[in-house]
PDB file of C-alpha atoms in Angstrom:
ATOM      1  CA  UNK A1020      -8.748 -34.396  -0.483  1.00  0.00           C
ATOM      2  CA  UNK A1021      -8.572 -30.637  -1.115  1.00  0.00           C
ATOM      3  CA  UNK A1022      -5.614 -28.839  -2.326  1.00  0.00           C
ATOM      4  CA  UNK A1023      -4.968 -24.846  -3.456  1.00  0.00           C
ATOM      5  CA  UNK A1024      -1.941 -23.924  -5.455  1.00  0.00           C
ATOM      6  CA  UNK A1025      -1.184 -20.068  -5.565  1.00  0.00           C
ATOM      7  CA  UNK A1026       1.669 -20.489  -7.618  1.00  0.00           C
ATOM      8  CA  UNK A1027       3.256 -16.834  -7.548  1.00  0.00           C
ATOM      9  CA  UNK A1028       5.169 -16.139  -4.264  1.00  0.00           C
ATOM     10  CA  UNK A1029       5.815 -12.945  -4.745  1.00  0.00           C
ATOM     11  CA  UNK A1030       4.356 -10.358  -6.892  1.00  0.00           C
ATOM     12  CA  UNK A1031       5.468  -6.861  -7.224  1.00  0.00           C
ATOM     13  CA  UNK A1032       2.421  -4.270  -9.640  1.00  0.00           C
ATOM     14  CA  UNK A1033       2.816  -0.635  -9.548  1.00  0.00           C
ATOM     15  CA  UNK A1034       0.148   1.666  -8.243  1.00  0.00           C
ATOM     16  CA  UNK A1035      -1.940   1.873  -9.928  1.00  0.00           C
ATOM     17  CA  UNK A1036      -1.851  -1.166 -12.643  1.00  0.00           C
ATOM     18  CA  UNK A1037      -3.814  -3.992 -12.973  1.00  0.00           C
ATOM     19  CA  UNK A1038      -3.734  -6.754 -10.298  1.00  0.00           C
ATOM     20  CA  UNK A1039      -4.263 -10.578 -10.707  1.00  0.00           C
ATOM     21  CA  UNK A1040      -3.557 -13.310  -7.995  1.00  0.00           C
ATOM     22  CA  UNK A1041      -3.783 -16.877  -9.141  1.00  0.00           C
ATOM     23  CA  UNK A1042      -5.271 -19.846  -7.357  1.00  0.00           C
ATOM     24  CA  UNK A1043      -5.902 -23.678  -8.481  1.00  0.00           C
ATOM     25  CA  UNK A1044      -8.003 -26.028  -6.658  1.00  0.00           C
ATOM     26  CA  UNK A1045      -8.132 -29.298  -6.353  1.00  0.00           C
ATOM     27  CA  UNK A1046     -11.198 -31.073  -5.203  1.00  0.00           C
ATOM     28  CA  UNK A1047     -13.825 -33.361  -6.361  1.00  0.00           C
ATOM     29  CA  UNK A1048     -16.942 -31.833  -5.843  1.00  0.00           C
ATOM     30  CA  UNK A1049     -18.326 -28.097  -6.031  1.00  0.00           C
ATOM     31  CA  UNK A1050     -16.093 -26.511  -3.829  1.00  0.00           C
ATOM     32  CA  UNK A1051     -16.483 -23.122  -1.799  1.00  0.00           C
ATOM     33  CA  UNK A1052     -13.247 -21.387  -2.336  1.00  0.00           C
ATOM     34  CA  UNK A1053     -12.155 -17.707  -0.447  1.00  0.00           C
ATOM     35  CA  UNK A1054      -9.485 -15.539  -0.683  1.00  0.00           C
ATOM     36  CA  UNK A1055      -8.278 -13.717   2.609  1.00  0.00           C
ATOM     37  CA  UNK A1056      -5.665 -10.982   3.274  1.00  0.00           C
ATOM     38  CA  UNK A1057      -3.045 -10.583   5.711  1.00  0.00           C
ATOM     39  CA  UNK A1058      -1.319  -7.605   6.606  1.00  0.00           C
ATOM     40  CA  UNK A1059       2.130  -7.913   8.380  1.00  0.00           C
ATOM     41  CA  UNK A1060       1.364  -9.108  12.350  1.00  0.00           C
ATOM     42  CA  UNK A1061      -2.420  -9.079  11.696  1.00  0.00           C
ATOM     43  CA  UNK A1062      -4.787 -11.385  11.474  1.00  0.00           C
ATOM     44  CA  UNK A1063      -6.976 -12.906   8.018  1.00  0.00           C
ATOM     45  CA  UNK A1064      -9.434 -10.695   6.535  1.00  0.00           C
ATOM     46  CA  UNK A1065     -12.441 -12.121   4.061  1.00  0.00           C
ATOM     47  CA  UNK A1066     -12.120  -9.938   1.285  1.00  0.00           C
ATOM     48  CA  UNK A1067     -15.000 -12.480  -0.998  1.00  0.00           C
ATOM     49  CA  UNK A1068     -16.430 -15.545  -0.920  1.00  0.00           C
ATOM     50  CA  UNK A1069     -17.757 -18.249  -3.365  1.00  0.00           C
ATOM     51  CA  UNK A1070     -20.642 -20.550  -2.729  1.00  0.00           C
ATOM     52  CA  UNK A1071     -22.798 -21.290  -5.608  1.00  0.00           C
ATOM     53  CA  UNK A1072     -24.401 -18.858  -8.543  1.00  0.00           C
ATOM     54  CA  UNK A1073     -22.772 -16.057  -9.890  1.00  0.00           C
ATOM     55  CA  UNK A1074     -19.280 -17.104 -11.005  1.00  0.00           C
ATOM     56  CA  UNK A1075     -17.938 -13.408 -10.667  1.00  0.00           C
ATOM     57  CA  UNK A1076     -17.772 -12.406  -6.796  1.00  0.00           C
ATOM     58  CA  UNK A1077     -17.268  -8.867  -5.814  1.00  0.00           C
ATOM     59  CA  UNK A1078     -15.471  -8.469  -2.362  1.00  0.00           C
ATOM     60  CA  UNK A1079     -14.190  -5.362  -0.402  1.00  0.00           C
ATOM     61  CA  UNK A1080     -11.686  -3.064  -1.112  1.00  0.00           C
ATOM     62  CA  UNK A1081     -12.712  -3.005  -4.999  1.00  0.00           C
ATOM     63  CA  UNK A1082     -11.486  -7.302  -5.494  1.00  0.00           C
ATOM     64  CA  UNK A1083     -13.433  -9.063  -7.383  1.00  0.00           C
ATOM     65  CA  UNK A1084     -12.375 -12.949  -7.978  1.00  0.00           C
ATOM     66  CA  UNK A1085     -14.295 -15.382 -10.668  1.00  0.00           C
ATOM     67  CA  UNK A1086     -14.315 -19.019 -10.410  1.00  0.00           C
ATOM     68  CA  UNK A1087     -13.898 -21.345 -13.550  1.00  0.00           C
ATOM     69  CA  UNK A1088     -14.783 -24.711 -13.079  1.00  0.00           C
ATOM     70  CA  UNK A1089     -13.229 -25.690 -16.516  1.00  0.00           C
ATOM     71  CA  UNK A1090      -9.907 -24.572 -14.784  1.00  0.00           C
ATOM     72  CA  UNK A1091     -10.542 -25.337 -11.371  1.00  0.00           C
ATOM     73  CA  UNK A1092      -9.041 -21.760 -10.707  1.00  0.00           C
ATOM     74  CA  UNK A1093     -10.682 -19.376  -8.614  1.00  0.00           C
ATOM     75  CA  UNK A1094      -8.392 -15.829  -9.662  1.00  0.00           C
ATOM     76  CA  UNK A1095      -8.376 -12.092  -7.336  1.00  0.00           C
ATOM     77  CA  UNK A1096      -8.143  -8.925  -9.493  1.00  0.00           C
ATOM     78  CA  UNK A1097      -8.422  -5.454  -9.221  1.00  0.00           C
ATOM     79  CA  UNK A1098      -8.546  -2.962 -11.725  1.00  0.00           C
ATOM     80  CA  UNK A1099      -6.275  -0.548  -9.652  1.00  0.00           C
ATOM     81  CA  UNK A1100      -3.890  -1.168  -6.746  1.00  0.00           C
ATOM     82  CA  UNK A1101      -3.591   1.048  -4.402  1.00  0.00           C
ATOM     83  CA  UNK A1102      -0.464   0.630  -1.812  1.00  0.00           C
ATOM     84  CA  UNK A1103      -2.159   0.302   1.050  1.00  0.00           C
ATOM     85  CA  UNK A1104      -2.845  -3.631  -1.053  1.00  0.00           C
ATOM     86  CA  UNK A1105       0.338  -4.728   0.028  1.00  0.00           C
ATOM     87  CA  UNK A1106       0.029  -7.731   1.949  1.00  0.00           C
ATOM     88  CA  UNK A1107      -0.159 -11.737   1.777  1.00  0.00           C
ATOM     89  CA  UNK A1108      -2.922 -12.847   0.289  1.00  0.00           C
ATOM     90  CA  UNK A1109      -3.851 -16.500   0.816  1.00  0.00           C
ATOM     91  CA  UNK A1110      -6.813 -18.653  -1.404  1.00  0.00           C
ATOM     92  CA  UNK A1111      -8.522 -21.050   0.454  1.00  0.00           C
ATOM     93  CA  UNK A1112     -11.178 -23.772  -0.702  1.00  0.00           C
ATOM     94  CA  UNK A1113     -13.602 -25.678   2.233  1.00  0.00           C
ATOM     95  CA  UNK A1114     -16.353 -28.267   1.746  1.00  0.00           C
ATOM     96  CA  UNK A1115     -19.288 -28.705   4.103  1.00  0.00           C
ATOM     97  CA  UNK A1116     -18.703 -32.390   3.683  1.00  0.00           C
ATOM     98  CA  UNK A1117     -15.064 -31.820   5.809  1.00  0.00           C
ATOM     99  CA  UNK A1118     -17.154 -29.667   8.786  1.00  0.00           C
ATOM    100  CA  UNK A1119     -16.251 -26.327   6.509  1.00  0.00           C
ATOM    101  CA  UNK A1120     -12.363 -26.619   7.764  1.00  0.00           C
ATOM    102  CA  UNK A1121     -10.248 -24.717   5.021  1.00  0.00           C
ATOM    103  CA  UNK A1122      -7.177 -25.849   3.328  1.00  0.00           C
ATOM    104  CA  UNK A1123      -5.006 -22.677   1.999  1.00  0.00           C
ATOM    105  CA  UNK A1124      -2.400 -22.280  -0.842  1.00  0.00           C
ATOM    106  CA  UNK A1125       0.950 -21.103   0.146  1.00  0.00           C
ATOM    107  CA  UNK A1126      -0.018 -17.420  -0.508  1.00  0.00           C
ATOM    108  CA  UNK A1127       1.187 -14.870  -2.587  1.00  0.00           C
ATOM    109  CA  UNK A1128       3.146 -11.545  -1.020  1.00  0.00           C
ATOM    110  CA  UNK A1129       1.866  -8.653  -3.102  1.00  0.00           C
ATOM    111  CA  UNK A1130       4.403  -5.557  -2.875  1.00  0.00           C
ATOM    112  CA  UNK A1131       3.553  -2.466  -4.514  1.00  0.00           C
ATOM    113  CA  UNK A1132       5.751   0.192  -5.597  1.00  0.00           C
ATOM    114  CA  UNK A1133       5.265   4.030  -6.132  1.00  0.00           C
TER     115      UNK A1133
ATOM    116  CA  UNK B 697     -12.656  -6.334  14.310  1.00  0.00           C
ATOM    117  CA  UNK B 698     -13.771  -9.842  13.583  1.00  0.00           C
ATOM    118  CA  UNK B 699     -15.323  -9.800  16.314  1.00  0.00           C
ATOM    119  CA  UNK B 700     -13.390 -13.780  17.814  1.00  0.00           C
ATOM    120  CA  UNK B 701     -10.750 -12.485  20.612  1.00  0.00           C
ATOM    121  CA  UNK B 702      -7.591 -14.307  21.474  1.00  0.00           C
ATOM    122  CA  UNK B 703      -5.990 -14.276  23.809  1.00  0.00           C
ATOM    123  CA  UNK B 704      -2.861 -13.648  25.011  1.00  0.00           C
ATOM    124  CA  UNK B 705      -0.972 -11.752  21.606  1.00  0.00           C
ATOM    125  CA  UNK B 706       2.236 -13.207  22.336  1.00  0.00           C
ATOM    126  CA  UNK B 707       4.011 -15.713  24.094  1.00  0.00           C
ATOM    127  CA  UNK B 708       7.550 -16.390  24.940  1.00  0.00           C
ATOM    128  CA  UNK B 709       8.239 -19.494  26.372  1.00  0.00           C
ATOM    129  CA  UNK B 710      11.296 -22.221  27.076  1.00  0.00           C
ATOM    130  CA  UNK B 711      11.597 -25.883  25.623  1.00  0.00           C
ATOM    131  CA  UNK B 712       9.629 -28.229  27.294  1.00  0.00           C
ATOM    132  CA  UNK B 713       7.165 -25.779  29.132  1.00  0.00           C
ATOM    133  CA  UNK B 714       3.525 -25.710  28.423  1.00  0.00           C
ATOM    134  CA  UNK B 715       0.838 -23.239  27.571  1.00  0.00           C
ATOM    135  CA  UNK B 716      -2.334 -22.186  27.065  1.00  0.00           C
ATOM    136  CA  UNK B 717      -3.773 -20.000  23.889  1.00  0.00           C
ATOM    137  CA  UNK B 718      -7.632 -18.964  24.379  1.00  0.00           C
ATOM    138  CA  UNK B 719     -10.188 -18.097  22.087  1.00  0.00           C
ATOM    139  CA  UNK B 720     -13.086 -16.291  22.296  1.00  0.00           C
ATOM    140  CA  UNK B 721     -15.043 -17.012  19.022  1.00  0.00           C
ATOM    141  CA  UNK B 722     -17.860 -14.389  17.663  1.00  0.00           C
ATOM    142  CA  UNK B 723     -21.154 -13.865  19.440  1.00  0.00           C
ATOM    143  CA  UNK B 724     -23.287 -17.099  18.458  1.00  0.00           C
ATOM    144  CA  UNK B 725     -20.735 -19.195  16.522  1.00  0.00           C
ATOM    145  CA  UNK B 726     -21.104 -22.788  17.656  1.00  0.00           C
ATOM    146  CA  UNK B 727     -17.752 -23.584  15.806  1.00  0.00           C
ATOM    147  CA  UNK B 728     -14.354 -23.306  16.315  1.00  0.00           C
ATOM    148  CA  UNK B 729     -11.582 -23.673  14.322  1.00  0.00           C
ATOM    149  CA  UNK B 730      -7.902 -23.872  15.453  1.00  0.00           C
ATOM    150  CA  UNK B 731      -5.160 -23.346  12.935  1.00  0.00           C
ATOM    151  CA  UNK B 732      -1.102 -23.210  13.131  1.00  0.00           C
ATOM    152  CA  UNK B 733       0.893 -20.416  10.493  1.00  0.00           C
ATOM    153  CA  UNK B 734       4.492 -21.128  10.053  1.00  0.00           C
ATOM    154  CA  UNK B 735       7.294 -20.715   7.813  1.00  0.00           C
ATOM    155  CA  UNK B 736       7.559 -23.983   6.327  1.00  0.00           C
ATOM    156  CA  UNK B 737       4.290 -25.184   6.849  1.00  0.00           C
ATOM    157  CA  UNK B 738       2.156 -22.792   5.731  1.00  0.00           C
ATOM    158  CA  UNK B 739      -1.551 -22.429   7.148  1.00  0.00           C
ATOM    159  CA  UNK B 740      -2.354 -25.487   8.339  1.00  0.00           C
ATOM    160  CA  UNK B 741      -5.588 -26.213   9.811  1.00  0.00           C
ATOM    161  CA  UNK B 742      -5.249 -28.123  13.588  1.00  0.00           C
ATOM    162  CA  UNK B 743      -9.063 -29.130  15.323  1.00  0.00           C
ATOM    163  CA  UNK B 744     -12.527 -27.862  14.994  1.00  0.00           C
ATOM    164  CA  UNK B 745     -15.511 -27.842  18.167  1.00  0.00           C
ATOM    165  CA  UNK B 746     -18.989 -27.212  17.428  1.00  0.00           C
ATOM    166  CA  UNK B 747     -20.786 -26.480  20.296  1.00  0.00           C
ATOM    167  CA  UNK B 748     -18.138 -28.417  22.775  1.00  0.00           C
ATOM    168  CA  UNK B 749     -17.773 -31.499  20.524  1.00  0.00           C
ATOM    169  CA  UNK B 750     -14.748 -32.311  18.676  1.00  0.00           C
ATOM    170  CA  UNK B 751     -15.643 -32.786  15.091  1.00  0.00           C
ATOM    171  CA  UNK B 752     -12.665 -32.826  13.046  1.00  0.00           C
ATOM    172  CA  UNK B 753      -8.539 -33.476  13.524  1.00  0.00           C
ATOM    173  CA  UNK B 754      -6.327 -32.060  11.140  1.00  0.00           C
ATOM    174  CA  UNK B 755      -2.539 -32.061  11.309  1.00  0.00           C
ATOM    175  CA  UNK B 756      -2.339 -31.687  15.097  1.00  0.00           C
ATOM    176  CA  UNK B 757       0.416 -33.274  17.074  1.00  0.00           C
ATOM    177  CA  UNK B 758      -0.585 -35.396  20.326  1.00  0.00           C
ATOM    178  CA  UNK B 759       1.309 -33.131  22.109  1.00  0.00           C
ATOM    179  CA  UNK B 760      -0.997 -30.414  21.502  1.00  0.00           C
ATOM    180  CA  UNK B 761      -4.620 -30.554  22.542  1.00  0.00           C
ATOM    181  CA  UNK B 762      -7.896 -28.779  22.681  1.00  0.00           C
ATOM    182  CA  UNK B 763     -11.247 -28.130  24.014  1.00  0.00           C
ATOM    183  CA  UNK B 764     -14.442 -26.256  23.494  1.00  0.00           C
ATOM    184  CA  UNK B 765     -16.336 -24.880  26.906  1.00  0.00           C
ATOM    185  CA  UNK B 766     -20.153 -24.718  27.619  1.00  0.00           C
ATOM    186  CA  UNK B 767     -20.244 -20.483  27.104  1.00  0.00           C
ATOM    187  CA  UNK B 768     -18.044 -21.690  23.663  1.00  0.00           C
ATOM    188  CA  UNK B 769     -15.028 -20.555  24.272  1.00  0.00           C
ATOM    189  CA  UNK B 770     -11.778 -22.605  23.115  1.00  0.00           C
ATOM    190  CA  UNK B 771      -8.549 -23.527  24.620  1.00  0.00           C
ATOM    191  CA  UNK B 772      -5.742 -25.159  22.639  1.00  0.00           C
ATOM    192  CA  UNK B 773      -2.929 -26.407  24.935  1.00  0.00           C
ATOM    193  CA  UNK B 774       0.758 -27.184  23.704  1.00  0.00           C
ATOM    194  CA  UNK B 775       2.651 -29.244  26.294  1.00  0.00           C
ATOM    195  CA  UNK B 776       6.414 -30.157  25.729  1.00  0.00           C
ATOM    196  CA  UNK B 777       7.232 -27.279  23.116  1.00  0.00           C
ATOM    197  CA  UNK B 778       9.923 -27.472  20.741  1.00  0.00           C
ATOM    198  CA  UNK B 779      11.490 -24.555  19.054  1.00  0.00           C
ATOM    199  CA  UNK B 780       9.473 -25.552  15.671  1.00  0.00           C
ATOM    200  CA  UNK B 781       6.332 -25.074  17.753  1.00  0.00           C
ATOM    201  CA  UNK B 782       6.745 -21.359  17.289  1.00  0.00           C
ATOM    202  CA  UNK B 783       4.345 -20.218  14.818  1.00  0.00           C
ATOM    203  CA  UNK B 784       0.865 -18.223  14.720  1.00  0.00           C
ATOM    204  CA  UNK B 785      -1.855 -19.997  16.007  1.00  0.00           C
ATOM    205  CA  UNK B 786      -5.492 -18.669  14.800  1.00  0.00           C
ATOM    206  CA  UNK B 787      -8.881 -19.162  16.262  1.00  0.00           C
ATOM    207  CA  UNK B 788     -11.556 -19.142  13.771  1.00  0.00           C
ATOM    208  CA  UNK B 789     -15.407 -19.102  14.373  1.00  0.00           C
ATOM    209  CA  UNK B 790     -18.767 -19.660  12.328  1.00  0.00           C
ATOM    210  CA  UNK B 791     -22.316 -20.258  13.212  1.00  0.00           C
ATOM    211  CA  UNK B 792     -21.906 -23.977  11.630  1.00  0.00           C
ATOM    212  CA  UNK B 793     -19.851 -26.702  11.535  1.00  0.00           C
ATOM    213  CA  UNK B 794     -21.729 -28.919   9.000  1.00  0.00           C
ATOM    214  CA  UNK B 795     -23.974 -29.333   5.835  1.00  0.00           C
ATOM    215  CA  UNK B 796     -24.078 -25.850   5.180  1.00  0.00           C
ATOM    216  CA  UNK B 797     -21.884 -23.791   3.498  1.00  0.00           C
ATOM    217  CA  UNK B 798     -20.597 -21.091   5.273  1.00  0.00           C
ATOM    218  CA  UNK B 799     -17.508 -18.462   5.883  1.00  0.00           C
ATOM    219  CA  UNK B 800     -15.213 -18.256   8.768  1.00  0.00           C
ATOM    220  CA  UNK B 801     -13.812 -15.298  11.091  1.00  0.00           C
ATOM    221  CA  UNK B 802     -10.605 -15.359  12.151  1.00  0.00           C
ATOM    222  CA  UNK B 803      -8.764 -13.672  15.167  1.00  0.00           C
ATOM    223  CA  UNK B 804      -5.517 -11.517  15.064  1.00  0.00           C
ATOM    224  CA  UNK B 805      -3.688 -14.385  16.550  1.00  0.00           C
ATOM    225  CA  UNK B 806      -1.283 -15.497  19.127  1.00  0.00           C
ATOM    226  CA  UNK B 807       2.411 -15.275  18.286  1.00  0.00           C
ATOM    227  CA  UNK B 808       3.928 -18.185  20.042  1.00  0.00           C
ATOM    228  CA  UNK B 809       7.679 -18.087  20.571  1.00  0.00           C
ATOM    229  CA  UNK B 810      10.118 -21.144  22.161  1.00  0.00           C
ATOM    230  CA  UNK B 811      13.570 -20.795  23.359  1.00  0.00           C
TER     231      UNK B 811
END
């Protein structure tokens, strides 16, 4: 079965600094993993995707995420946070073999301050 | 905008009523995915239809059921509510359900409340 494990709840990065977001996966073949954003009362937004190939993914809003099969993590950064970034942001990992249903981590609540 | 519509935004409702969350999924998705957000339980992923089949069950309770019409569209009805039904419930679409990798939209939810 798949599991994710964002094990940060909360994160707080000032604007401006570095950003990283961590995510563990658990499952037994090549996954395809995602990371989505939530902003308070809205809905998920894709911000990248990982399928197969390149292990670094570039999303939008400047996040990039790389996937390390050695560590079965799949990690968001971004060089500079802005603080329109704060949100929830949740990883998620699917498999074709399961009809592409996702399984998500608990998520971690980015707050930026000024 | 996603582009998958639900439908309505919020609901307030009583213990032991019933009700009835629509989705609209994106313009050729065959798939639909239902999924429940809550406080203690996280995202958790409830049924998926691909083009009006059921295809997969997740952690959905017999109380609650679903269907997928011929023009695609989705309804997931909760009968008998219980306070800790009150979550947000997401529709999500893509163009497949199976052996083929592939990402999924989600709608801006409907807040379900019971008192």
């Amino acid at each position: 079965a798949q599991s994710v494990t964002q094990p940060d709840i909360h994160i707080t990065v000032s604007e401006g600094a570095s950003l990283e977001l961590r995510c563990n996966y658990s499952y037994g073949a090549t996954p395809y993993l995602f990371w989505y954003v939530q902003s308070p009362g809205q809905g998920l937004q894709l911000l990248l995707k990982y399928f197969s190939g390149d292990t670094l993914v570039q999303g939008i809003k400047g996040f990039e995420a790389e996937f390390k099969r050695s560590q079965s993590s799949f990690n968001l950064r971004k060089p500079s946070v802005h603080w329109s970034d704060a949100a929830e942001y949740f990883c998620a990992v699917g498999a074709m073999e399961y009809g592409n249903k996702l399984v998500f981590g608990a998520g971690t609540i980015l707050r930026v301050k000024s | 905008d996603s582009g998958v519509t639900q439908t309505p935004k919020h609901l307030i409702t009583a213990t032991g009523q019933r009700v009835t969350l629509r989705c609209s999924p994106r313009s050729g998705d065959l798939s639909v995915y239902w999924y429940q957000q809550s406080l203690d339980q996280g995202l958790q992923f409830l049924i998926h239809y691909y083009n009006g089949e059921e295809r997969a069950k997740g952690n959905i309770l017999e109380r609650f059921s679903a269907q997928q019409f011929p023009d695609l569209h989705s309804e997931l009805n909760l009968s008998s509510l219980e306070l800790g039904d009150s979550a947000l419930y997401f529709c999500a679409s893509s163009v497949v359900g199976q052996g083929m990798n592939t990402e999924a939209f989600f709608g801006q939810g409907t807040r379900l409340t019971v008192v």
